[in-house]
């Protein structure tokens, strides 16, 4: 679940959400153009999770069975 509100310009602003939902929102094709959210999330994620945890969740979001080139499991 993600909680949102609208700012003065009518843009939807994310107020809170579970870590998995915030990562899913970040990686969602529909919201991919929200550069402000991407930048804010990436710059502040260490306040509420580790970089390793964030990257693991992002990796899992795309495909648990896919390994990027040059990376071994």
PDB file of C-alpha atoms in Angstrom:
ATOM      1  CA  UNK A   1       0.000   0.000   0.000  1.00  0.00           C
ATOM      2  CA  UNK A   2       1.220   3.509  -0.876  1.00  0.00           C
ATOM      3  CA  UNK A   3      -0.318   6.659   0.622  1.00  0.00           C
ATOM      4  CA  UNK A   4      -0.388   9.740  -1.587  1.00  0.00           C
ATOM      5  CA  UNK A   5      -1.610  13.325  -1.642  1.00  0.00           C
ATOM      6  CA  UNK A   6      -1.775  16.007  -4.305  1.00  0.00           C
ATOM      7  CA  UNK A   7       0.456  19.057  -4.237  1.00  0.00           C
ATOM      8  CA  UNK A   8      -0.620  22.576  -5.231  1.00  0.00           C
ATOM      9  CA  UNK A   9      -0.040  21.816  -8.933  1.00  0.00           C
ATOM     10  CA  UNK A  10      -2.206  18.687  -8.748  1.00  0.00           C
ATOM     11  CA  UNK A  11       0.738  16.284  -8.962  1.00  0.00           C
ATOM     12  CA  UNK A  12       0.465  13.095  -6.902  1.00  0.00           C
ATOM     13  CA  UNK A  13       3.060  12.984  -4.117  1.00  0.00           C
ATOM     14  CA  UNK A  14       3.956   9.762  -2.289  1.00  0.00           C
ATOM     15  CA  UNK A  15       3.713  10.212   1.471  1.00  0.00           C
ATOM     16  CA  UNK A  16       4.358   6.670   2.727  1.00  0.00           C
ATOM     17  CA  UNK A  17       4.381   3.017   1.771  1.00  0.00           C
ATOM     18  CA  UNK A  18       5.905  -0.351   2.504  1.00  0.00           C
ATOM     19  CA  UNK A  19       9.431  -0.807   1.217  1.00  0.00           C
ATOM     20  CA  UNK A  20       8.345  -3.453  -1.304  1.00  0.00           C
ATOM     21  CA  UNK A  21       5.589  -1.195  -2.644  1.00  0.00           C
ATOM     22  CA  UNK A  22       7.941   1.788  -2.894  1.00  0.00           C
ATOM     23  CA  UNK A  23      10.447  -0.334  -4.850  1.00  0.00           C
ATOM     24  CA  UNK A  24       7.671  -1.697  -7.071  1.00  0.00           C
ATOM     25  CA  UNK A  25       6.477   1.860  -7.750  1.00  0.00           C
ATOM     26  CA  UNK A  26      10.047   2.873  -8.597  1.00  0.00           C
ATOM     27  CA  UNK A  27      10.413   0.029 -11.099  1.00  0.00           C
ATOM     28  CA  UNK A  28       6.902   0.207 -12.567  1.00  0.00           C
ATOM     29  CA  UNK A  29       6.727   1.098 -16.276  1.00  0.00           C
ATOM     30  CA  UNK A  30       3.780   3.416 -15.653  1.00  0.00           C
ATOM     31  CA  UNK A  31       5.784   5.545 -13.208  1.00  0.00           C
ATOM     32  CA  UNK A  32       9.178   5.251 -14.905  1.00  0.00           C
ATOM     33  CA  UNK A  33       9.021   8.860 -16.100  1.00  0.00           C
ATOM     34  CA  UNK A  34       8.742  10.214 -12.534  1.00  0.00           C
ATOM     35  CA  UNK A  35      12.389  11.300 -12.322  1.00  0.00           C
ATOM     36  CA  UNK A  36      11.742  13.314  -9.147  1.00  0.00           C
ATOM     37  CA  UNK A  37      10.558  10.178  -7.301  1.00  0.00           C
ATOM     38  CA  UNK A  38      13.472   8.140  -8.640  1.00  0.00           C
ATOM     39  CA  UNK A  39      16.020  10.704  -7.538  1.00  0.00           C
ATOM     40  CA  UNK A  40      14.401  11.202  -4.139  1.00  0.00           C
ATOM     41  CA  UNK A  41      14.155   7.483  -3.472  1.00  0.00           C
ATOM     42  CA  UNK A  42      17.705   6.707  -4.534  1.00  0.00           C
ATOM     43  CA  UNK A  43      19.142   9.628  -2.562  1.00  0.00           C
ATOM     44  CA  UNK A  44      17.201   8.852   0.651  1.00  0.00           C
ATOM     45  CA  UNK A  45      16.813   5.052   0.698  1.00  0.00           C
ATOM     46  CA  UNK A  46      19.630   4.657   3.228  1.00  0.00           C
ATOM     47  CA  UNK A  47      17.423   6.338   5.863  1.00  0.00           C
ATOM     48  CA  UNK A  48      15.127   3.290   5.898  1.00  0.00           C
ATOM     49  CA  UNK A  49      17.034   0.382   4.304  1.00  0.00           C
ATOM     50  CA  UNK A  50      20.511  -0.665   3.262  1.00  0.00           C
ATOM     51  CA  UNK A  51      21.710  -0.347  -0.305  1.00  0.00           C
ATOM     52  CA  UNK A  52      22.142  -4.126  -0.475  1.00  0.00           C
ATOM     53  CA  UNK A  53      18.544  -4.694   0.678  1.00  0.00           C
ATOM     54  CA  UNK A  54      17.250  -2.104  -1.802  1.00  0.00           C
ATOM     55  CA  UNK A  55      19.158  -3.660  -4.718  1.00  0.00           C
ATOM     56  CA  UNK A  56      18.070  -7.176  -3.736  1.00  0.00           C
ATOM     57  CA  UNK A  57      14.422  -6.083  -3.694  1.00  0.00           C
ATOM     58  CA  UNK A  58      14.837  -4.291  -7.026  1.00  0.00           C
ATOM     59  CA  UNK A  59      16.464  -7.370  -8.527  1.00  0.00           C
ATOM     60  CA  UNK A  60      13.660  -9.566  -7.165  1.00  0.00           C
ATOM     61  CA  UNK A  61      11.075  -7.144  -8.595  1.00  0.00           C
ATOM     62  CA  UNK A  62      12.319  -7.751 -12.129  1.00  0.00           C
ATOM     63  CA  UNK A  63      12.984 -11.487 -12.012  1.00  0.00           C
ATOM     64  CA  UNK A  64      14.331 -13.769  -9.332  1.00  0.00           C
ATOM     65  CA  UNK A  65      15.607 -16.210 -11.948  1.00  0.00           C
ATOM     66  CA  UNK A  66      17.577 -13.749 -14.088  1.00  0.00           C
ATOM     67  CA  UNK A  67      21.229 -13.098 -13.435  1.00  0.00           C
ATOM     68  CA  UNK A  68      22.825 -10.046 -15.073  1.00  0.00           C
ATOM     69  CA  UNK A  69      25.768 -10.686 -17.407  1.00  0.00           C
ATOM     70  CA  UNK A  70      29.057 -11.013 -15.571  1.00  0.00           C
ATOM     71  CA  UNK A  71      27.430 -11.874 -12.221  1.00  0.00           C
ATOM     72  CA  UNK A  72      27.556 -15.361 -10.777  1.00  0.00           C
ATOM     73  CA  UNK A  73      25.237 -16.737  -8.145  1.00  0.00           C
TER      74      UNK A  73
END
